[in-house]
PDB file of C-alpha atoms in Angstrom:
ATOM      1  CA  ASP A1400      76.226 138.191 184.186  1.00 64.00           C
ATOM      2  CA  THR A1401      75.950 135.067 186.302  1.00 68.00           C
ATOM      3  CA  GLU A1402      78.028 136.066 189.235  1.00 91.00           C
ATOM      4  CA  VAL A1403      77.953 137.764 192.496  1.00 96.00           C
ATOM      5  CA  THR A1404      80.807 140.159 192.928  1.00 97.00           C
ATOM      6  CA  GLN A1405      81.921 141.551 196.259  1.00 97.00           C
ATOM      7  CA  THR A1406      84.527 144.288 197.182  1.00 97.00           C
ATOM      8  CA  PRO A1407      86.770 144.634 198.815  1.00 97.00           C
ATOM      9  CA  LYS A1408      88.462 141.202 198.773  1.00 96.00           C
ATOM     10  CA  HIS A1409      90.236 141.856 201.927  1.00 97.00           C
ATOM     11  CA  LEU A1410      89.955 144.305 204.421  1.00 97.00           C
ATOM     12  CA  VAL A1411      91.897 145.405 207.683  1.00 96.00           C
ATOM     13  CA  MET A1412      90.178 147.827 210.207  1.00 93.00           C
ATOM     14  CA  GLY A1413      90.866 149.006 213.592  1.00 91.00           C
ATOM     15  CA  MET A1414      87.961 148.977 216.421  1.00 90.00           C
ATOM     16  CA  THR A1415      87.234 152.725 215.835  1.00 90.00           C
ATOM     17  CA  ASN A1416      86.837 152.584 211.989  1.00 90.00           C
ATOM     18  CA  LYS A1417      83.935 152.849 209.829  1.00 95.00           C
ATOM     19  CA  LYS A1418      84.182 150.640 206.673  1.00 96.00           C
ATOM     20  CA  SER A1419      81.596 149.134 204.366  1.00 97.00           C
ATOM     21  CA  LEU A1420      81.460 146.080 202.346  1.00 98.00           C
ATOM     22  CA  LYS A1421      79.629 145.866 198.850  1.00 98.00           C
ATOM     23  CA  CYS A1422      77.881 143.238 197.059  1.00 98.00           C
ATOM     24  CA  GLU A1423      76.494 143.499 193.578  1.00 98.00           C
ATOM     25  CA  GLN A1424      74.601 141.108 191.176  1.00 96.00           C
ATOM     26  CA  HIS A1425      73.105 141.580 187.821  1.00 91.00           C
ATOM     27  CA  MET A1426      71.129 138.360 187.678  1.00 93.00           C
ATOM     28  CA  GLY A1427      67.528 140.061 188.449  1.00 92.00           C
ATOM     29  CA  HIS A1428      67.672 138.129 191.592  1.00 93.00           C
ATOM     30  CA  ARG A1429      65.141 139.565 194.109  1.00 92.00           C
ATOM     31  CA  ALA A1430      66.575 138.006 197.451  1.00 92.00           C
ATOM     32  CA  MET A1431      69.997 138.809 198.659  1.00 94.00           C
ATOM     33  CA  TYR A1432      71.935 137.683 201.942  1.00 95.00           C
ATOM     34  CA  TRP A1433      74.972 138.501 204.167  1.00 97.00           C
ATOM     35  CA  TYR A1434      76.536 135.468 205.820  1.00 97.00           C
ATOM     36  CA  LYS A1435      79.514 135.281 208.344  1.00 97.00           C
ATOM     37  CA  GLN A1436      81.738 132.516 208.251  1.00 96.00           C
ATOM     38  CA  LYS A1437      84.462 131.605 210.665  1.00 96.00           C
ATOM     39  CA  ALA A1438      87.527 129.170 209.851  1.00 92.00           C
ATOM     40  CA  LYS A1439      86.245 125.732 209.583  1.00 90.00           C
ATOM     41  CA  LYS A1440      82.825 126.557 210.152  1.00 94.00           C
ATOM     42  CA  PRO A1441      79.711 126.610 207.765  1.00 95.00           C
ATOM     43  CA  PRO A1442      78.341 130.101 206.810  1.00 95.00           C
ATOM     44  CA  GLU A1443      76.162 132.038 209.679  1.00 95.00           C
ATOM     45  CA  LEU A1444      73.092 133.788 208.147  1.00 94.00           C
ATOM     46  CA  MET A1445      73.019 137.453 209.368  1.00 96.00           C
ATOM     47  CA  PHE A1446      70.541 139.210 207.097  1.00 95.00           C
ATOM     48  CA  VAL A1447      68.113 138.544 204.380  1.00 93.00           C
ATOM     49  CA  TYR A1448      66.612 141.182 202.065  1.00 94.00           C
ATOM     50  CA  SER A1449      63.496 140.185 199.743  1.00 91.00           C
ATOM     51  CA  TYR A1450      62.636 142.724 197.086  1.00 92.00           C
ATOM     52  CA  GLU A1451      64.853 145.240 198.822  1.00 94.00           C
ATOM     53  CA  LYS A1452      63.115 145.060 202.163  1.00 94.00           C
ATOM     54  CA  LEU A1453      64.915 143.582 205.104  1.00 93.00           C
ATOM     55  CA  SER A1454      63.119 140.395 206.003  1.00 89.00           C
ATOM     56  CA  ILE A1455      65.296 138.593 208.218  1.00 88.00           C
ATOM     57  CA  ASN A1456      67.725 139.889 210.808  1.00 90.00           C
ATOM     58  CA  GLU A1457      69.247 137.058 212.901  1.00 89.00           C
ATOM     59  CA  SER A1458      69.830 139.142 216.161  1.00 90.00           C
ATOM     60  CA  VAL A1459      73.075 140.482 214.850  1.00 95.00           C
ATOM     61  CA  PRO A1460      74.663 143.399 216.762  1.00 95.00           C
ATOM     62  CA  SER A1461      73.963 146.935 215.663  1.00 95.00           C
ATOM     63  CA  ARG A1462      77.732 147.427 214.770  1.00 96.00           C
ATOM     64  CA  PHE A1463      76.713 145.834 211.726  1.00 97.00           C
ATOM     65  CA  SER A1464      74.119 147.710 209.399  1.00 97.00           C
ATOM     66  CA  PRO A1465      72.955 146.448 206.401  1.00 97.00           C
ATOM     67  CA  GLU A1466      71.594 148.337 203.510  1.00 97.00           C
ATOM     68  CA  CYS A1467      69.836 147.527 200.097  1.00 96.00           C
ATOM     69  CA  PRO A1468      69.971 150.615 197.864  1.00 95.00           C
ATOM     70  CA  ASN A1469      68.552 148.834 194.843  1.00 94.00           C
ATOM     71  CA  SER A1470      67.641 145.420 193.751  1.00 91.00           C
ATOM     72  CA  SER A1471      71.315 144.836 192.399  1.00 96.00           C
ATOM     73  CA  LEU A1472      73.369 146.252 195.438  1.00 97.00           C
ATOM     74  CA  LEU A1473      73.529 145.172 198.800  1.00 98.00           C
ATOM     75  CA  ASN A1474      75.995 146.668 201.475  1.00 98.00           C
ATOM     76  CA  LEU A1475      77.197 145.941 204.917  1.00 98.00           C
ATOM     77  CA  HIS A1476      78.207 148.825 207.003  1.00 98.00           C
ATOM     78  CA  LEU A1477      80.712 148.252 209.845  1.00 97.00           C
ATOM     79  CA  HIS A1478      81.459 150.437 212.766  1.00 95.00           C
ATOM     80  CA  ALA A1479      83.226 149.837 215.972  1.00 94.00           C
ATOM     81  CA  LEU A1480      83.593 146.140 215.434  1.00 94.00           C
ATOM     82  CA  GLN A1481      85.647 143.669 217.715  1.00 95.00           C
ATOM     83  CA  PRO A1482      88.520 141.417 217.060  1.00 96.00           C
ATOM     84  CA  GLU A1483      86.192 138.388 217.219  1.00 96.00           C
ATOM     85  CA  ASP A1484      84.188 139.915 214.190  1.00 97.00           C
ATOM     86  CA  SER A1485      87.108 138.823 211.979  1.00 97.00           C
ATOM     87  CA  ALA A1486      85.701 136.326 209.348  1.00 97.00           C
ATOM     88  CA  LEU A1487      84.799 135.870 206.134  1.00 96.00           C
ATOM     89  CA  TYR A1488      81.868 137.692 204.984  1.00 97.00           C
ATOM     90  CA  LEU A1489      79.876 135.957 202.163  1.00 97.00           C
ATOM     91  CA  CYS A1490      77.035 137.634 200.077  1.00 97.00           C
ATOM     92  CA  ALA A1491      74.387 135.580 198.247  1.00 95.00           C
ATOM     93  CA  SER A1492      71.435 136.141 196.122  1.00 94.00           C
ATOM     94  CA  SER A1493      68.691 134.017 194.847  1.00 92.00           C
ATOM     95  CA  PRO A1494      66.154 134.270 192.189  1.00 89.00           C
ATOM     96  CA  ASP A1495      63.222 134.775 194.742  1.00 79.00           C
ATOM     97  CA  HIS A1496      62.849 133.933 198.483  1.00 67.00           C
ATOM     98  CA  ALA A1497      62.179 130.012 199.073  1.00 63.00           C
ATOM     99  CA  TYR A1498      62.836 127.142 197.139  1.00 60.00           C
ATOM    100  CA  ASN A1499      65.715 128.848 195.149  1.00 71.00           C
ATOM    101  CA  GLU A1500      69.265 128.016 195.270  1.00 86.00           C
ATOM    102  CA  GLN A1501      71.463 130.887 196.369  1.00 91.00           C
ATOM    103  CA  PHE A1502      74.363 132.049 194.363  1.00 93.00           C
ATOM    104  CA  PHE A1503      77.380 133.248 196.471  1.00 95.00           C
ATOM    105  CA  GLY A1504      80.182 135.714 195.942  1.00 96.00           C
ATOM    106  CA  PRO A1505      83.783 135.065 196.734  1.00 95.00           C
ATOM    107  CA  GLY A1506      83.552 136.887 200.004  1.00 96.00           C
ATOM    108  CA  THR A1507      85.250 139.805 201.950  1.00 97.00           C
ATOM    109  CA  ARG A1508      88.248 138.474 204.370  1.00 97.00           C
ATOM    110  CA  LEU A1509      87.771 140.824 207.242  1.00 97.00           C
ATOM    111  CA  THR A1510      90.219 141.325 209.932  1.00 97.00           C
ATOM    112  CA  VAL A1511      89.785 143.767 213.063  1.00 96.00           C
ATOM    113  CA  LEU A1512      92.827 144.847 214.849  1.00 94.00           C
TER     114      LEU A1512
ATOM    115  CA  ALA B 857      63.765 122.273 214.368  1.00 73.00           C
ATOM    116  CA  GLN B 858      65.452 121.616 210.853  1.00 79.00           C
ATOM    117  CA  SER B 859      69.183 120.429 211.304  1.00 88.00           C
ATOM    118  CA  VAL B 860      71.668 118.941 208.866  1.00 94.00           C
ATOM    119  CA  THR B 861      74.197 116.266 210.253  1.00 96.00           C
ATOM    120  CA  GLN B 862      77.460 115.479 208.214  1.00 98.00           C
ATOM    121  CA  PRO B 863      79.016 112.759 210.069  1.00 97.00           C
ATOM    122  CA  ASP B 864      82.440 112.874 208.576  1.00 96.00           C
ATOM    123  CA  ILE B 865      84.702 116.093 209.315  1.00 96.00           C
ATOM    124  CA  HIS B 866      87.607 114.869 207.361  1.00 97.00           C
ATOM    125  CA  ILE B 867      87.846 112.243 204.431  1.00 97.00           C
ATOM    126  CA  THR B 868      91.029 111.604 202.497  1.00 97.00           C
ATOM    127  CA  VAL B 869      90.725 109.466 199.204  1.00 97.00           C
ATOM    128  CA  SER B 870      93.335 108.751 196.470  1.00 97.00           C
ATOM    129  CA  GLU B 871      92.901 110.379 193.055  1.00 97.00           C
ATOM    130  CA  GLY B 872      90.649 108.087 190.895  1.00 97.00           C
ATOM    131  CA  ALA B 873      88.877 106.818 193.841  1.00 98.00           C
ATOM    132  CA  SER B 874      85.323 106.790 194.525  1.00 97.00           C
ATOM    133  CA  LEU B 875      83.750 109.262 196.796  1.00 97.00           C
ATOM    134  CA  GLU B 876      80.720 109.261 199.086  1.00 98.00           C
ATOM    135  CA  LEU B 877      79.944 112.074 201.471  1.00 98.00           C
ATOM    136  CA  ARG B 878      77.084 111.569 203.901  1.00 98.00           C
ATOM    137  CA  CYS B 879      74.462 114.206 204.738  1.00 97.00           C
ATOM    138  CA  ASN B 880      71.387 113.417 207.163  1.00 96.00           C
ATOM    139  CA  TYR B 881      68.705 116.022 207.816  1.00 93.00           C
ATOM    140  CA  SER B 882      65.982 116.230 210.374  1.00 89.00           C
ATOM    141  CA  TYR B 883      62.868 117.995 208.633  1.00 77.00           C
ATOM    142  CA  GLY B 884      59.114 116.899 208.965  1.00 69.00           C
ATOM    143  CA  ALA B 885      57.975 117.637 205.361  1.00 74.00           C
ATOM    144  CA  THR B 886      59.899 117.161 202.138  1.00 75.00           C
ATOM    145  CA  PRO B 887      62.916 118.991 202.281  1.00 84.00           C
ATOM    146  CA  TYR B 888      64.838 121.176 199.661  1.00 89.00           C
ATOM    147  CA  LEU B 889      68.286 119.818 199.829  1.00 93.00           C
ATOM    148  CA  PHE B 890      71.572 121.253 198.495  1.00 95.00           C
ATOM    149  CA  TRP B 891      75.160 120.373 198.177  1.00 97.00           C
ATOM    150  CA  TYR B 892      77.667 123.447 198.088  1.00 97.00           C
ATOM    151  CA  VAL B 893      81.349 123.207 197.540  1.00 97.00           C
ATOM    152  CA  GLN B 894      83.940 125.607 198.826  1.00 97.00           C
ATOM    153  CA  SER B 895      87.603 125.877 198.052  1.00 93.00           C
ATOM    154  CA  PRO B 896      89.913 127.672 200.439  1.00 87.00           C
ATOM    155  CA  GLY B 897      89.401 131.327 200.910  1.00 82.00           C
ATOM    156  CA  GLN B 898      86.601 131.126 198.218  1.00 87.00           C
ATOM    157  CA  GLY B 899      82.701 131.549 198.161  1.00 91.00           C
ATOM    158  CA  LEU B 900      80.285 128.390 197.800  1.00 95.00           C
ATOM    159  CA  GLN B 901      79.539 126.884 194.810  1.00 95.00           C
ATOM    160  CA  LEU B 902      76.324 124.876 194.244  1.00 94.00           C
ATOM    161  CA  LEU B 903      76.841 121.491 193.007  1.00 97.00           C
ATOM    162  CA  LEU B 904      73.434 120.314 192.897  1.00 96.00           C
ATOM    163  CA  LYS B 905      70.011 120.352 194.552  1.00 94.00           C
ATOM    164  CA  TYR B 906      66.753 118.261 195.206  1.00 93.00           C
ATOM    165  CA  PHE B 907      63.389 119.753 195.195  1.00 87.00           C
ATOM    166  CA  SER B 908      61.073 116.913 194.233  1.00 85.00           C
ATOM    167  CA  GLY B 909      60.878 114.082 191.525  1.00 87.00           C
ATOM    168  CA  ASP B 910      63.662 111.959 190.379  1.00 90.00           C
ATOM    169  CA  THR B 911      65.520 111.015 193.774  1.00 92.00           C
ATOM    170  CA  LEU B 912      68.817 110.702 191.950  1.00 96.00           C
ATOM    171  CA  VAL B 913      70.051 113.935 190.972  1.00 97.00           C
ATOM    172  CA  GLN B 914      73.351 114.911 188.762  1.00 97.00           C
ATOM    173  CA  GLY B 915      75.166 117.957 189.411  1.00 97.00           C
ATOM    174  CA  ILE B 916      78.256 119.595 188.149  1.00 96.00           C
ATOM    175  CA  LYS B 917      81.635 118.488 187.956  1.00 95.00           C
ATOM    176  CA  GLY B 918      80.646 114.721 187.639  1.00 97.00           C
ATOM    177  CA  PHE B 919      78.842 114.498 191.107  1.00 98.00           C
ATOM    178  CA  GLU B 920      75.505 112.960 191.885  1.00 98.00           C
ATOM    179  CA  ALA B 921      73.441 112.548 195.196  1.00 98.00           C
ATOM    180  CA  GLU B 922      70.684 110.296 196.090  1.00 97.00           C
ATOM    181  CA  PHE B 923      67.719 111.477 198.337  1.00 95.00           C
ATOM    182  CA  LYS B 924      66.510 108.680 200.527  1.00 94.00           C
ATOM    183  CA  ARG B 925      63.365 109.755 202.485  1.00 91.00           C
ATOM    184  CA  SER B 926      63.292 106.568 204.533  1.00 91.00           C
ATOM    185  CA  GLN B 927      66.825 107.203 205.717  1.00 93.00           C
ATOM    186  CA  SER B 928      66.519 111.097 205.879  1.00 93.00           C
ATOM    187  CA  SER B 929      69.795 111.195 203.988  1.00 95.00           C
ATOM    188  CA  PHE B 930      71.204 112.947 200.775  1.00 97.00           C
ATOM    189  CA  ASN B 931      74.681 111.506 200.142  1.00 98.00           C
ATOM    190  CA  LEU B 932      76.902 112.959 197.734  1.00 98.00           C
ATOM    191  CA  ARG B 933      78.735 110.604 195.297  1.00 98.00           C
ATOM    192  CA  LYS B 934      81.365 110.657 192.623  1.00 98.00           C
ATOM    193  CA  PRO B 935      82.931 107.672 190.842  1.00 97.00           C
ATOM    194  CA  SER B 936      86.413 109.156 190.301  1.00 98.00           C
ATOM    195  CA  VAL B 937      87.971 111.851 192.561  1.00 98.00           C
ATOM    196  CA  HIS B 938      90.242 114.216 190.845  1.00 97.00           C
ATOM    197  CA  TRP B 939      92.797 116.458 192.749  1.00 96.00           C
ATOM    198  CA  SER B 940      90.941 119.376 192.082  1.00 95.00           C
ATOM    199  CA  ASP B 941      87.976 117.976 194.165  1.00 97.00           C
ATOM    200  CA  ALA B 942      89.736 118.645 197.196  1.00 97.00           C
ATOM    201  CA  ALA B 943      87.805 121.272 199.105  1.00 97.00           C
ATOM    202  CA  GLU B 944      85.105 121.645 201.837  1.00 97.00           C
ATOM    203  CA  TYR B 945      81.791 120.370 201.078  1.00 98.00           C
ATOM    204  CA  PHE B 946      78.480 121.568 202.869  1.00 98.00           C
ATOM    205  CA  CYS B 947      75.193 119.955 202.882  1.00 97.00           C
ATOM    206  CA  ALA B 948      72.180 122.211 203.353  1.00 95.00           C
ATOM    207  CA  VAL B 949      68.569 122.203 203.921  1.00 91.00           C
ATOM    208  CA  GLU B 950      65.971 125.032 202.955  1.00 85.00           C
ATOM    209  CA  ALA B 951      62.842 124.690 205.022  1.00 69.00           C
ATOM    210  CA  TYR B 952      59.350 125.374 203.531  1.00 66.00           C
ATOM    211  CA  ASN B 953      58.735 128.742 202.362  1.00 68.00           C
ATOM    212  CA  THR B 954      61.648 130.494 204.247  1.00 72.00           C
ATOM    213  CA  ASP B 955      64.513 132.190 203.032  1.00 72.00           C
ATOM    214  CA  LYS B 956      66.878 130.427 205.384  1.00 84.00           C
ATOM    215  CA  LEU B 957      69.772 127.626 204.293  1.00 89.00           C
ATOM    216  CA  ILE B 958      70.551 125.469 207.271  1.00 90.00           C
ATOM    217  CA  PHE B 959      74.095 124.326 206.787  1.00 94.00           C
ATOM    218  CA  GLY B 960      75.872 121.203 207.949  1.00 96.00           C
ATOM    219  CA  THR B 961      79.094 121.409 209.568  1.00 96.00           C
ATOM    220  CA  GLY B 962      80.884 120.481 206.398  1.00 97.00           C
ATOM    221  CA  THR B 963      83.291 117.856 205.377  1.00 98.00           C
ATOM    222  CA  ARG B 964      86.865 118.541 204.377  1.00 97.00           C
ATOM    223  CA  LEU B 965      88.160 116.444 201.316  1.00 98.00           C
ATOM    224  CA  GLN B 966      91.396 115.845 200.891  1.00 97.00           C
ATOM    225  CA  VAL B 967      93.031 114.000 197.768  1.00 97.00           C
ATOM    226  CA  PHE B 968      96.084 112.399 197.528  1.00 95.00           C
ATOM    227  CA  PRO B 969      97.860 111.675 194.156  1.00 88.00           C
TER     228      PRO B 969
END
């Protein structure tokens, strides 16, 4: 299996909802990433997990809460989001941190009403 | 600080024509360079990468890129463009021993039949 999967593909939520995004890879990769991408912009790094430990948090608001239950799975818990949080959320993985290309999932298109 | 510049926001070519997308980076040491492609609403796919060695690297889908240290460039080329190459192209650099990819702003490629 050489792909990163993300669910759901699309998500619409209200500002008071709690939802979660899921990312999974079975390539044995030990680093996993969350990115946020607005239209016509490059991806912006949010979080990095290395060996299931949070290694980078790019000053992301606390309404976004990442979780790495095991080496194959990465979640992003969402709570009290704002309309400006609407974006494509991309997950990626790499064999190890540093020097390795990242493999991206197809993304979750999030709309906050 | 490291940075990546893609001077061309939008490029239009005819099918069958040659293509060159420009990428310039700012980084003191030897950079680790990547080109990714993103179709609308999709994740990013790695086209090619440069870590060291031969400065002309071959990638998937008939793409190649040349690393020129003297010009701080890593331009992407394809001798004959296909309509399916229409997409957004991102150049990226990974700084030494970090988990971060720094993306350029992207170049949108449009292909006319």
